[in-house]
mmCIF file of C-alpha atoms and ligand atoms in Angstrom:
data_model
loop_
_atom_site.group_PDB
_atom_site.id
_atom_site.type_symbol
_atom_site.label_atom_id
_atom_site.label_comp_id
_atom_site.label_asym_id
_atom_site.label_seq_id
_atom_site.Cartn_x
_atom_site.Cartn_y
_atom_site.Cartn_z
ATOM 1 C CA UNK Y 1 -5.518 -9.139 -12.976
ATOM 2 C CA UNK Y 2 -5.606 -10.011 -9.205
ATOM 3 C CA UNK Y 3 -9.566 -10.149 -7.767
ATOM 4 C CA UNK Y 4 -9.546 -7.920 -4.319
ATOM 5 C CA UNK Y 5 -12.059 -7.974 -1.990
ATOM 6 C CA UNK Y 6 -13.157 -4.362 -0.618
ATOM 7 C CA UNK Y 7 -15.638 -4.948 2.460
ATOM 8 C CA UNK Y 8 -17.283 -1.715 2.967
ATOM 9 C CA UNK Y 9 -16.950 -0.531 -0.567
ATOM 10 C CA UNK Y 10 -19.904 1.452 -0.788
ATOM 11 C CA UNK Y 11 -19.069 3.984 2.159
ATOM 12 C CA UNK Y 12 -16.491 6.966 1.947
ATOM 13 C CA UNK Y 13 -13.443 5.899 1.259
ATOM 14 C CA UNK Y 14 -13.779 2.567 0.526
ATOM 15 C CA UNK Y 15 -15.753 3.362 -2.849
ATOM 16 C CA UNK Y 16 -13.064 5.754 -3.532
ATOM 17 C CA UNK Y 17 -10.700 3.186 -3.191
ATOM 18 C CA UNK Y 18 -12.492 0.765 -5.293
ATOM 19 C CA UNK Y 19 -12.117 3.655 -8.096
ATOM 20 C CA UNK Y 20 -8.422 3.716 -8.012
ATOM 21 C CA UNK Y 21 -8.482 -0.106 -8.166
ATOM 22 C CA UNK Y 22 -10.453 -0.492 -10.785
ATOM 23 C CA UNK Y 23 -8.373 2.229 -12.644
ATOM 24 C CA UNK Y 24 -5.177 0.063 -11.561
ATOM 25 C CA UNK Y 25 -6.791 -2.712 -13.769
ATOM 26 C CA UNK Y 26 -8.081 -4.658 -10.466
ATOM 27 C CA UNK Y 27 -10.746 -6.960 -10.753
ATOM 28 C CA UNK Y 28 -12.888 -5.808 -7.656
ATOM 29 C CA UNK Y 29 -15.606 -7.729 -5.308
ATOM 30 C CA UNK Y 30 -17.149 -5.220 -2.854
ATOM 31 C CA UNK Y 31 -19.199 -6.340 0.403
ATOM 32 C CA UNK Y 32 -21.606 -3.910 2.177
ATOM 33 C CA UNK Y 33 -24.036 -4.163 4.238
ATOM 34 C CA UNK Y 34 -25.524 -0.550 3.308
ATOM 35 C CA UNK Y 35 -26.034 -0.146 6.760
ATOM 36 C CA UNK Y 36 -24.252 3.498 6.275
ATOM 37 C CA UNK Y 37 -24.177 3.131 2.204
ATOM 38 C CA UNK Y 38 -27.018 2.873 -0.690
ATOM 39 C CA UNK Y 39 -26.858 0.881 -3.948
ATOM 40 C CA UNK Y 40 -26.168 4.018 -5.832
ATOM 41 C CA UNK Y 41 -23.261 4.309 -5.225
ATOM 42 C CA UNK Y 42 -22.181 1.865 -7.794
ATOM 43 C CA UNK Y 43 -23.215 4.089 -10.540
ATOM 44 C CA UNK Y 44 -20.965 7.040 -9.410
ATOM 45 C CA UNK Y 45 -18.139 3.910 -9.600
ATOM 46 C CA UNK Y 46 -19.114 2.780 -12.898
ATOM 47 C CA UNK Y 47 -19.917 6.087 -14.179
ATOM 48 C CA UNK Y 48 -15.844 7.430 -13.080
ATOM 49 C CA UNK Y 49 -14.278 4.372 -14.428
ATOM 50 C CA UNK Y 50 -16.565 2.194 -17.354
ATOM 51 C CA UNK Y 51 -16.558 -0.789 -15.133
ATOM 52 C CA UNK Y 52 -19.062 -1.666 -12.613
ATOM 53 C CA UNK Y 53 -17.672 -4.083 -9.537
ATOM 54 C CA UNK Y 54 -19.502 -6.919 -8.798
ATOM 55 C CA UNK Y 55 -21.009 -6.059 -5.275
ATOM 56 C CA UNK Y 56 -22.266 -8.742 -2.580
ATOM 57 C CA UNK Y 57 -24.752 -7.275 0.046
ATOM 58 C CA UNK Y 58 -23.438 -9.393 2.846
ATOM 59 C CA UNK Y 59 -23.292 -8.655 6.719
ATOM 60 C CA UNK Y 60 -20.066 -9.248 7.755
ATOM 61 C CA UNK Y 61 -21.496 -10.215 11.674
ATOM 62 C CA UNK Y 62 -23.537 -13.301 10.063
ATOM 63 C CA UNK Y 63 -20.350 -15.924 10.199
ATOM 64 C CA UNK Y 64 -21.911 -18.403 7.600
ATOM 65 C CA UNK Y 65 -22.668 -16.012 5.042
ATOM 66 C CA UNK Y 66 -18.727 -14.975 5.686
ATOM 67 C CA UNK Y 67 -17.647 -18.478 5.189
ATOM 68 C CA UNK Y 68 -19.731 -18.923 2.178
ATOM 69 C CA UNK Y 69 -18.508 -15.644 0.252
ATOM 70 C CA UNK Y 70 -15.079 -17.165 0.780
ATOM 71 C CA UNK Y 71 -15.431 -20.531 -0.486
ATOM 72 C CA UNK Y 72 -17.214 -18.934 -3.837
ATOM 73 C CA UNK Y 73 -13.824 -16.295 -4.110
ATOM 74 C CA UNK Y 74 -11.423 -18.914 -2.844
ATOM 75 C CA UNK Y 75 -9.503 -17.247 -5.598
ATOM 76 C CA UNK Y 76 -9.286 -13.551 -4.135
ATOM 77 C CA UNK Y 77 -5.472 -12.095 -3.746
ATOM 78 C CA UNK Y 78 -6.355 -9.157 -1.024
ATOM 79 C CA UNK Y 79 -8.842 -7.716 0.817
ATOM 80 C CA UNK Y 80 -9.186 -4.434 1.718
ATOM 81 C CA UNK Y 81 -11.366 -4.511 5.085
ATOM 82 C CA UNK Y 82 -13.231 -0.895 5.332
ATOM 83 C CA UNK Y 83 -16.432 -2.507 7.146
ATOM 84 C CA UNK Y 84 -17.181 -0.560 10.092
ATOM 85 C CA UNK Y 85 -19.007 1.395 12.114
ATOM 86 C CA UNK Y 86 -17.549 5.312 12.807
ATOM 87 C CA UNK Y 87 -19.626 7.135 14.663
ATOM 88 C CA UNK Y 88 -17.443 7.958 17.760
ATOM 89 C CA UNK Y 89 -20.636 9.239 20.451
ATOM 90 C CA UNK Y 90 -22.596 6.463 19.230
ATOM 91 C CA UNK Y 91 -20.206 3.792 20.344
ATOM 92 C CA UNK Y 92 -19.934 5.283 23.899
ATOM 93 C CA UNK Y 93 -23.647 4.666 24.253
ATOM 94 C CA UNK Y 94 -23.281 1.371 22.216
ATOM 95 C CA UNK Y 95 -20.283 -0.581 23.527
ATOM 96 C CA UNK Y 96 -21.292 -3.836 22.484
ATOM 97 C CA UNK Y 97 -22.888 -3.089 19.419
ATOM 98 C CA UNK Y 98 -19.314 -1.457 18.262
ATOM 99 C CA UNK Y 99 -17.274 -4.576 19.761
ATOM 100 C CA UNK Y 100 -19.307 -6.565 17.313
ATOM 101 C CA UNK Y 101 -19.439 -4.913 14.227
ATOM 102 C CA UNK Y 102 -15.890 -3.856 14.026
ATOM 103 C CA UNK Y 103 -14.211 -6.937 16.343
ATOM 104 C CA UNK Y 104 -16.471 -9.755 15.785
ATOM 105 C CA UNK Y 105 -16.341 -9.030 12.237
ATOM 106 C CA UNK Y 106 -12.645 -9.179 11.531
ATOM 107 C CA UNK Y 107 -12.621 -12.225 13.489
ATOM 108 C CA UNK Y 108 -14.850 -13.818 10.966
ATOM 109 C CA UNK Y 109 -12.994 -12.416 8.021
ATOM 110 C CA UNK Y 110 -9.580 -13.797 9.256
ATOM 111 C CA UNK Y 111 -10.770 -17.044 10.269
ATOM 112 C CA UNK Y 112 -11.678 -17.470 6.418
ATOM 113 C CA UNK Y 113 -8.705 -15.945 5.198
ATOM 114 C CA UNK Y 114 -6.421 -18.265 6.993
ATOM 115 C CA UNK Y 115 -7.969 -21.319 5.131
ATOM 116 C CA UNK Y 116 -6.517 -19.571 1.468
ATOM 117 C CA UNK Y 117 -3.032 -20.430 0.225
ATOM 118 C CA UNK Y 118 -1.916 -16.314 0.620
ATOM 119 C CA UNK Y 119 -3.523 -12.879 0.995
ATOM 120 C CA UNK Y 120 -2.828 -9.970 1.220
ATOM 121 C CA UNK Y 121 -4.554 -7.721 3.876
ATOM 122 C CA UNK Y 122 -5.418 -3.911 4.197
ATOM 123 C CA UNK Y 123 -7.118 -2.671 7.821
ATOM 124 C CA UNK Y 124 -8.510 0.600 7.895
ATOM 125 C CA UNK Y 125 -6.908 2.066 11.247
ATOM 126 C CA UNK Y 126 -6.935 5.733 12.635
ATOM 127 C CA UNK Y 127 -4.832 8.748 13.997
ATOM 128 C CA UNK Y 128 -6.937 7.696 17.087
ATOM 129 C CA UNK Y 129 -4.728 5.431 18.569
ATOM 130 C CA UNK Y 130 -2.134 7.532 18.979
ATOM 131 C CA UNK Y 131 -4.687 9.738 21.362
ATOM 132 C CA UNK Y 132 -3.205 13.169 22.329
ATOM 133 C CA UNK Y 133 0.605 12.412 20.953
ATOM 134 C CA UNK Y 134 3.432 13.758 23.026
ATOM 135 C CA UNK Y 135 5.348 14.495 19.884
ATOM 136 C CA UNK Y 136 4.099 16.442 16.918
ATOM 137 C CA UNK Y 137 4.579 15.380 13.915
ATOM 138 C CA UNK Y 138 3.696 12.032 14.616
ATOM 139 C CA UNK Y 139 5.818 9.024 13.409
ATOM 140 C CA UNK Y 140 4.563 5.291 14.001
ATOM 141 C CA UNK Y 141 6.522 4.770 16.803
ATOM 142 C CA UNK Y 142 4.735 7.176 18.628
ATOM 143 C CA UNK Y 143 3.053 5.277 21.607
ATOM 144 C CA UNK Y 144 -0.473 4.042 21.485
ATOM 145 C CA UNK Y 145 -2.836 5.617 24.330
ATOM 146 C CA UNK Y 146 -6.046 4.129 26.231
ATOM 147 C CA UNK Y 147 -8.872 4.610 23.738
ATOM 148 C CA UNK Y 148 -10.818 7.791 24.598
ATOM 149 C CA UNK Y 149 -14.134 5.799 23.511
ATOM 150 C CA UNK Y 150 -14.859 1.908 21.832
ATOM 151 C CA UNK Y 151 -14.526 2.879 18.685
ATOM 152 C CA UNK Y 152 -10.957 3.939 19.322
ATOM 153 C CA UNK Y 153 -10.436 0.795 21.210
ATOM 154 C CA UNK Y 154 -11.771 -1.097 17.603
ATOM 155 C CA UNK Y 155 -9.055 0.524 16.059
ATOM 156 C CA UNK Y 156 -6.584 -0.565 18.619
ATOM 157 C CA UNK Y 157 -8.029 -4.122 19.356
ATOM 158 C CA UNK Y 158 -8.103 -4.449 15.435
ATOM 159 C CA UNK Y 159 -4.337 -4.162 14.805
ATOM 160 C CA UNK Y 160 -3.235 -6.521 17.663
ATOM 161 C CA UNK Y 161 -5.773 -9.151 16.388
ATOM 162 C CA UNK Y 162 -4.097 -9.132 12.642
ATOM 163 C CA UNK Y 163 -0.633 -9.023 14.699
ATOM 164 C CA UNK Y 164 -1.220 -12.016 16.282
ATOM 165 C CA UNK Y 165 -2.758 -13.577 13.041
ATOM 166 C CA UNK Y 166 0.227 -12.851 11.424
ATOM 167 C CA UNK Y 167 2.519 -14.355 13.551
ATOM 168 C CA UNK Y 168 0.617 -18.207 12.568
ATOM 169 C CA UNK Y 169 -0.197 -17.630 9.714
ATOM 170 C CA UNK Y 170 2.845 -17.383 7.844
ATOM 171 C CA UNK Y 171 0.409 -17.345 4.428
ATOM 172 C CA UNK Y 172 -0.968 -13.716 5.780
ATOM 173 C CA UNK Y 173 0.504 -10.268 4.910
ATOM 174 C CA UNK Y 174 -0.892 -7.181 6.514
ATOM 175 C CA UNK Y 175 -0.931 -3.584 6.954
ATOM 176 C CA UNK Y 176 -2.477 -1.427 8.833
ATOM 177 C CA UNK Y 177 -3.078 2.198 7.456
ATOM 178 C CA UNK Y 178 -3.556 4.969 10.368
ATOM 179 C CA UNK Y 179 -5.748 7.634 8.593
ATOM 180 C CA UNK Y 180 -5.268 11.150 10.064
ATOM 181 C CA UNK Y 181 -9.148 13.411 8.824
ATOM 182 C CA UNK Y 182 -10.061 12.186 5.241
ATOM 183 C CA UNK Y 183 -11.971 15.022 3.589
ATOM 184 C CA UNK Y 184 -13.413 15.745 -0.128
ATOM 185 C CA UNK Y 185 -14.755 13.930 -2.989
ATOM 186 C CA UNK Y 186 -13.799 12.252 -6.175
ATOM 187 C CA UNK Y 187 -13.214 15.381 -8.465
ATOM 188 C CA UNK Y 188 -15.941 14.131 -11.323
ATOM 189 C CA UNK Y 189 -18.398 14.605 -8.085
ATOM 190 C CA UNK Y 190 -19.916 10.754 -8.661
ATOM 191 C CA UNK Y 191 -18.897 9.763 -5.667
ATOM 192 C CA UNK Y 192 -18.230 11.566 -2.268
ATOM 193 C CA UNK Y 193 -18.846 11.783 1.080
ATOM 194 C CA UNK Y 194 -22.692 11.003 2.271
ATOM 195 C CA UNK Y 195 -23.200 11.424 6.284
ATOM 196 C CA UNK Y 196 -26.269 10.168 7.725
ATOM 197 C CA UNK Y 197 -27.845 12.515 9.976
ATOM 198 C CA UNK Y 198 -26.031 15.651 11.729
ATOM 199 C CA UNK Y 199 -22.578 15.463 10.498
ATOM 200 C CA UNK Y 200 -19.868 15.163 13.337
ATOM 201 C CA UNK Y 201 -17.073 15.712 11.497
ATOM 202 C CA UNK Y 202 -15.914 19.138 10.410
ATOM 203 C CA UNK Y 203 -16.021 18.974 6.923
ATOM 204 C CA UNK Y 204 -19.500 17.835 6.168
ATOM 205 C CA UNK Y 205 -20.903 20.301 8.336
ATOM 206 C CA UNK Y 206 -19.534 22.715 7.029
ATOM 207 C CA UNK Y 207 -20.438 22.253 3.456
ATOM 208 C CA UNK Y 208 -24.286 21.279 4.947
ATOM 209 C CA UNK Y 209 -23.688 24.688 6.431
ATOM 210 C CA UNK Y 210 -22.864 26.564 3.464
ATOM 211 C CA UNK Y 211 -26.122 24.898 1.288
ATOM 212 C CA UNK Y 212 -28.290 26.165 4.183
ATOM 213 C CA UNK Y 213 -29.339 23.294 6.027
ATOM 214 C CA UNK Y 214 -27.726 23.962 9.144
ATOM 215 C CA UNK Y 215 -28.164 27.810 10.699
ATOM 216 C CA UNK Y 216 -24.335 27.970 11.727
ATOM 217 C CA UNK Y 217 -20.874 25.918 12.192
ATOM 218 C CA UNK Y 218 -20.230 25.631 15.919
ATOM 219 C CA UNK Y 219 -16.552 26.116 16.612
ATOM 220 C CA UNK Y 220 -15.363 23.919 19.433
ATOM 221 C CA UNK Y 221 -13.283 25.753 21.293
ATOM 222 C CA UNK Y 222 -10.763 28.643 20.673
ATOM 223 C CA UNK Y 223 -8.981 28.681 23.368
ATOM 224 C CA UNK Y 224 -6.576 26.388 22.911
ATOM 225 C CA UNK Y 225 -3.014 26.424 22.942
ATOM 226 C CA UNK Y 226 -2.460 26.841 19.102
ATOM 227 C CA UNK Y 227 -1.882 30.125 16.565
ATOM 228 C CA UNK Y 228 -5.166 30.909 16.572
ATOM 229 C CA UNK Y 229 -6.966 29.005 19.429
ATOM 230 C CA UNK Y 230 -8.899 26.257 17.531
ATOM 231 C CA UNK Y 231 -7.540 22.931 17.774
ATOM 232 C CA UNK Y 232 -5.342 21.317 14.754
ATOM 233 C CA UNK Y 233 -5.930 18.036 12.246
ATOM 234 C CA UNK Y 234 -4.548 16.927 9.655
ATOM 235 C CA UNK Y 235 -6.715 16.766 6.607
ATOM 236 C CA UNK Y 236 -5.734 14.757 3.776
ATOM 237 C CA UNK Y 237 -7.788 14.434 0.276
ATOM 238 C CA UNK Y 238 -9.603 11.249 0.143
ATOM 239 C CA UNK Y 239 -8.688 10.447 -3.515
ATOM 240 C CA UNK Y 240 -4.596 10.697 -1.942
ATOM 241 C CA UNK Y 241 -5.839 8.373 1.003
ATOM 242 C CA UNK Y 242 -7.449 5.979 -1.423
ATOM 243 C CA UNK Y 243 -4.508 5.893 -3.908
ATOM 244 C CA UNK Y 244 -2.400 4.752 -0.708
ATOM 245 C CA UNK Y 245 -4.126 1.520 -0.533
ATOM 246 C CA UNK Y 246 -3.544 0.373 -4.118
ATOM 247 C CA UNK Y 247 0.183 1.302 -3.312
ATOM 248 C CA UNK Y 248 -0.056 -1.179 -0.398
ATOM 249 C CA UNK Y 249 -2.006 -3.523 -1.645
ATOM 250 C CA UNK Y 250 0.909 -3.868 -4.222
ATOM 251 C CA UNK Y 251 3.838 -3.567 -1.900
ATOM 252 C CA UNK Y 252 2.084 -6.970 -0.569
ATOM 253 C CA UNK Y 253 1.333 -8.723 -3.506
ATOM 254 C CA UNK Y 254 5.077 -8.059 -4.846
ATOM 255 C CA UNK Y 255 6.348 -8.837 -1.625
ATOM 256 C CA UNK Y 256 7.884 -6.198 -0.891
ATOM 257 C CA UNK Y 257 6.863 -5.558 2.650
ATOM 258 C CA UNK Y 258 9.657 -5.542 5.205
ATOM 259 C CA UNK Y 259 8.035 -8.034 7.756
ATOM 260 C CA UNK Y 260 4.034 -9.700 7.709
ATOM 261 C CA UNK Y 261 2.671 -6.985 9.434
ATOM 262 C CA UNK Y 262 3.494 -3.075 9.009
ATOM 263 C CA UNK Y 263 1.677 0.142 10.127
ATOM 264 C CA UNK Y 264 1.832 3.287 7.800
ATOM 265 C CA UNK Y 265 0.580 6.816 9.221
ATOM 266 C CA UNK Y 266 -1.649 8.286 6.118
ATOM 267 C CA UNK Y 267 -1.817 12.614 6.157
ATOM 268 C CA UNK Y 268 -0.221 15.215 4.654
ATOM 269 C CA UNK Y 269 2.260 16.351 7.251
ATOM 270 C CA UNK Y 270 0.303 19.782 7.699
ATOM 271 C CA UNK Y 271 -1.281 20.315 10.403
ATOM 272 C CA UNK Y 272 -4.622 22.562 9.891
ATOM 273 C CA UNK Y 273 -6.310 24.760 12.481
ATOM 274 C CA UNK Y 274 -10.651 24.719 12.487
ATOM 275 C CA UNK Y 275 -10.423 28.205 11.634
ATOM 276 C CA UNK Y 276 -8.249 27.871 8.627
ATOM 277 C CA UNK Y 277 -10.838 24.692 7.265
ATOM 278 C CA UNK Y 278 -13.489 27.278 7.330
ATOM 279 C CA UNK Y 279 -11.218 29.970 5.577
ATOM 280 C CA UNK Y 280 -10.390 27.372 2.651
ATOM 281 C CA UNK Y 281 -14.015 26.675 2.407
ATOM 282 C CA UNK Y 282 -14.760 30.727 2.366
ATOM 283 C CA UNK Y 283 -11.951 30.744 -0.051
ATOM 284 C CA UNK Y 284 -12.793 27.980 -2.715
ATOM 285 C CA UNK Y 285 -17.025 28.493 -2.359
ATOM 286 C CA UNK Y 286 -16.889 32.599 -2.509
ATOM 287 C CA UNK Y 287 -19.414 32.678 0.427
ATOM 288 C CA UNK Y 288 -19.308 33.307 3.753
ATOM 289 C CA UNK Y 289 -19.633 30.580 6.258
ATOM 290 C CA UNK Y 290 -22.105 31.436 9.274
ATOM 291 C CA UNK Y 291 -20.043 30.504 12.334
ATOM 292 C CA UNK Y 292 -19.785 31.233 16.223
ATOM 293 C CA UNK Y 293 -17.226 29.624 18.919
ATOM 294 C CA UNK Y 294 -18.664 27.365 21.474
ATOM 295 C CA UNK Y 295 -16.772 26.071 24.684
ATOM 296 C CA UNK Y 296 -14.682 22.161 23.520
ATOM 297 C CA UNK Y 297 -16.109 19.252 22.847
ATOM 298 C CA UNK Y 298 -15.428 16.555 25.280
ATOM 299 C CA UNK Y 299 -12.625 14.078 24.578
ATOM 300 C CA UNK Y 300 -10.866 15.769 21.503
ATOM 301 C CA UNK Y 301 -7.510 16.903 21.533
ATOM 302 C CA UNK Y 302 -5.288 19.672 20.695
ATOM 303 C CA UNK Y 303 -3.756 18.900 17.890
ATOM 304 C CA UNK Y 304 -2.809 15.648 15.943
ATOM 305 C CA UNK Y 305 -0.885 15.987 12.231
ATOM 306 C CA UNK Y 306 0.984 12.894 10.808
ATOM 307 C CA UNK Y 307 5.236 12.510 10.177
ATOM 308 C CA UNK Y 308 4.772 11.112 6.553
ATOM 309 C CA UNK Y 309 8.267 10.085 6.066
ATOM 310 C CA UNK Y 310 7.628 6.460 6.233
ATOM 311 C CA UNK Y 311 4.742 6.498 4.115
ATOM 312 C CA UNK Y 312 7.013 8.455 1.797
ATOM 313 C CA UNK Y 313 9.937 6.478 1.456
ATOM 314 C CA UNK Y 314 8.717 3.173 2.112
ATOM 315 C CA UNK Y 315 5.554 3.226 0.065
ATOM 316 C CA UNK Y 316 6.632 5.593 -2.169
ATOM 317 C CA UNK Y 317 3.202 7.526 -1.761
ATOM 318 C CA UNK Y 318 2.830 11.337 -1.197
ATOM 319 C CA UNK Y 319 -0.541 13.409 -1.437
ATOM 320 C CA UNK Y 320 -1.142 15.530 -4.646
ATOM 321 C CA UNK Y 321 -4.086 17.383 -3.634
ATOM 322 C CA UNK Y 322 -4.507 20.324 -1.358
ATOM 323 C CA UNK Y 323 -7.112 20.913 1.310
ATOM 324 C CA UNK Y 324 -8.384 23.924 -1.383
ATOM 325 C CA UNK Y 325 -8.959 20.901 -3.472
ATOM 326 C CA UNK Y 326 -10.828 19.030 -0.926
ATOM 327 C CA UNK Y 327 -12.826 21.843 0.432
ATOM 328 C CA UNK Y 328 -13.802 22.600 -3.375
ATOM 329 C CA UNK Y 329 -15.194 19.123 -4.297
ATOM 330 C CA UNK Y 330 -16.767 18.592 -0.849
ATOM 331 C CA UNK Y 331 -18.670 21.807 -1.936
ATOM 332 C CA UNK Y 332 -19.364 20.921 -4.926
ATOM 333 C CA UNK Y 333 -20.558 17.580 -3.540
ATOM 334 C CA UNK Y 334 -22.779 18.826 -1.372
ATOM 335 C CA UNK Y 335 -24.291 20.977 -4.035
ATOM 336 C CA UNK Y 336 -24.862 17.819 -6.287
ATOM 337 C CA UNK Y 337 -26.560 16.243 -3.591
ATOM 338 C CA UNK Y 338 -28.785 18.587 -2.602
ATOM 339 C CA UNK Y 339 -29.832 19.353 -6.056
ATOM 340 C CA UNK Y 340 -30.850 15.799 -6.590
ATOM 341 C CA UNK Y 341 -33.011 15.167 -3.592
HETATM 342 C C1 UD1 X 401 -13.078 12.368 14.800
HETATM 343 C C2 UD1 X 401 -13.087 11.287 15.840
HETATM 344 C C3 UD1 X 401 -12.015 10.283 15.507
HETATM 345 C C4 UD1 X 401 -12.249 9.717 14.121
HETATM 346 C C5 UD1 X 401 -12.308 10.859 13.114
HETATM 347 C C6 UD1 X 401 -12.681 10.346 11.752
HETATM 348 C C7 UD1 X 401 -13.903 12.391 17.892
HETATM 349 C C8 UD1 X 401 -13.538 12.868 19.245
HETATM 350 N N1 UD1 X 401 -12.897 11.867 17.153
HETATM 351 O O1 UD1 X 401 -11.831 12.996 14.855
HETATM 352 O O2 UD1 X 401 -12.021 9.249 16.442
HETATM 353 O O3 UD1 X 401 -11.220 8.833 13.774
HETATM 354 O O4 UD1 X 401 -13.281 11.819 13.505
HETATM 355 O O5 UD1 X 401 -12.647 11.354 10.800
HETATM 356 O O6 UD1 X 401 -15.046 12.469 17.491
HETATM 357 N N2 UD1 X 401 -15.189 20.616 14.922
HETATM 358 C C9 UD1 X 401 -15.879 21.794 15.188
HETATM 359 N N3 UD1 X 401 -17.215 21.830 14.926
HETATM 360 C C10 UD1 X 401 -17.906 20.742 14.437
HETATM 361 C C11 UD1 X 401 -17.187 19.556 14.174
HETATM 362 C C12 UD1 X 401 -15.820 19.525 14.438
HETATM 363 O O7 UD1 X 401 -15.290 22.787 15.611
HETATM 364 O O8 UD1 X 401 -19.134 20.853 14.250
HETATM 365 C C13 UD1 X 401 -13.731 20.569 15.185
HETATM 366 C C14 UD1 X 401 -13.323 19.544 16.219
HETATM 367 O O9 UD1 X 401 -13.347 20.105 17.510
HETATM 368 C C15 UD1 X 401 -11.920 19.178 15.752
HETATM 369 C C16 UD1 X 401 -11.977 19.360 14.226
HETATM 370 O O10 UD1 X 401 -13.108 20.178 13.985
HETATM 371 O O11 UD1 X 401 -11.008 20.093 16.246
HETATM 372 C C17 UD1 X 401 -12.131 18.053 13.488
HETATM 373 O O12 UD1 X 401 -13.234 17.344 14.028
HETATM 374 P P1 UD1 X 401 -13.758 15.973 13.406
HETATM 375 O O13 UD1 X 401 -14.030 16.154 11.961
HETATM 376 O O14 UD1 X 401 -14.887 15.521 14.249
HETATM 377 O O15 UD1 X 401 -12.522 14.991 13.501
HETATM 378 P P2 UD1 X 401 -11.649 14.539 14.780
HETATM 379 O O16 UD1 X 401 -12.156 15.132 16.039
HETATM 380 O O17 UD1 X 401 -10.244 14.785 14.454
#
């Protein structure tokens, strides 16, 4: 079976991901840097499906090292390129340090991939570049805006550098998947979601919330212009978002992809209100969440949900699993977790 590369395997989705590939019958090679990962994480991955990946601890910013890994898997089909940093704050303070890690990076890993007779490429992209969308739901053709901070502008510099590459080198097949919020954990709880620090994202702090070790969820903002005030995502199951890259990893090694470089939304089509996260968390845990409502956080928008009908038809992909499901096995997670420390 086809050997695909996974660069950030360890983290959140991409060890997820290399689950379902394994389970497809992929022979997987990850690369981390466990700069935002630990080693353990291969257990949960061996432990879910019988087969451990091999697993290269290799900083993508060192160029050499890049080159080297390549030569050795000269015979790698695809690579799925999670590597990156996240944190949205932090690269507002760090400009450069995001530019590198998530530009400087792909640069290297396309340079390499070039040299090979034919890949197959996956970019992690995000909801993000769409900004505050004019149109709800929102389809691919939706414009992009200016980045509201460098880490968007990763995401957005990131897809025109693989649609350039792809226009020269003929050999190259991409696609970039726009995630909308991934929440949840693998439902054997081996693997899941592992924040470093004070969670910014909703999910995780609301499950570190619920375990006790935060005092309350801060609710930013309720007066917006939505059914109940708080603003509104779309949160999709990160065992659906993972099983979407295996679908277009194959779509590219079968050749069926419609030009070198296409761009899928990934979400559910529902869009989700703050206060109704915390009610399917209530809901699925049986306890009751400590919350109050603060004024908005800077820079985040109303309300973003994705039009899946591309995704749908073209990829033949559709989520499974409801945000019950996700809010039950984040919980149960974070319960694990804590249990362990
Ligand atoms: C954030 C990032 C986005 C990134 C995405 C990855 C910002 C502005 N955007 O998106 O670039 O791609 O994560 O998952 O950081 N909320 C609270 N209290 C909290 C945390 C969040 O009320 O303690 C609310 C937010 O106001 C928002 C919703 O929950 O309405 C989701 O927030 P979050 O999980 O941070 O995701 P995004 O803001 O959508």
């Amino acid at each position: 079976m086809d050997k695909i590369v996974v660069t950030g395997g360890l983290g959140f989705i991409g060890s997820h991901t290399v689950v379902e590939l394994q389970n497809s019958g992929y022979h997987v090679v990850i690369i981390d840097d466990l700069s935002n990962s630990t080693e353990k994480v291969l257990e949960g991955i061996t432990s879910i499906t019988g087969k451990t990946p091999i697993f290269e601890k290799l900083d993508l910013k060192n160029k050499t090292a890049v080159k080297a890994f390549f030569v050795k898997h000269n015979d790698v089909k695809g690579v799925i390129h999670f590597a990156a940093s996240k944190a949205v704050g932090e690269s507002i303070i760090e400009p450069l340090l995001y530019y590198e890690n998530n530009v400087s990076t792909l640069v290297y890993v396309l340079s390499e991939l070039r040299k090979l007779p034919a890949v197959s490429f996956i970019f992690s992209s995000s909801c993000t570049v769409y900004g505050q969308a004019d149109a709800l739901p929102i389809t691919e053709h939706a414009p992009i805006k200016i980045p509201e901070s460098p880490y968007g502008n990763t995401k957005q510099i990131g897809e025109e550098i693989i649609r350039d590459t792809c226009k020269v080198v003929p050999a190259l097949k991409a696609i970039a998947l726009r995630y909308f919020n991934p929440v949840g954990a693998h439902k054997s709880i081996e693997i899941g979601e592992l924040p470093i620090g004070v969670p910014q994202n909703l999910v995780p702090f609301i499950t570190q919330t619920g375990i006790g070790l935060r005092k309350e969820l801060s609710v930013f903002g309720d007066d917006y212009p939505t059914h109940d005030g708080t603003c509104i995502r779309d949160y999709i199951h990160v065992v659906d978002l993972a099983k979407a890259h295996v679908i277009a990893m194959a779509r590219l090694l079968q050749g069926k992809n419609k030009s070198n470089f296409e761009i899928f939304n990934l979400g559910t089509g529902k869009g989700t209100s703050v206060l109704e996260v915390v009610k399917s968390f209530e809901r699925v845990s049986g306890k009751e969440l400590n919350y109050k409502i603060v004024g908005r956080r800077e820079g985040d928008i109303v309300s973003a949900y994705a039009d899946t009908n591309k995704a749908n038809n073209e990829l033949g992909w559709k989520t499974t699993l409801s945000l019950d499901d996700a809010m039950f096995s984040a919980w149960k997670w974070e319960q694990k977790i804590r249990a362990t420390e």
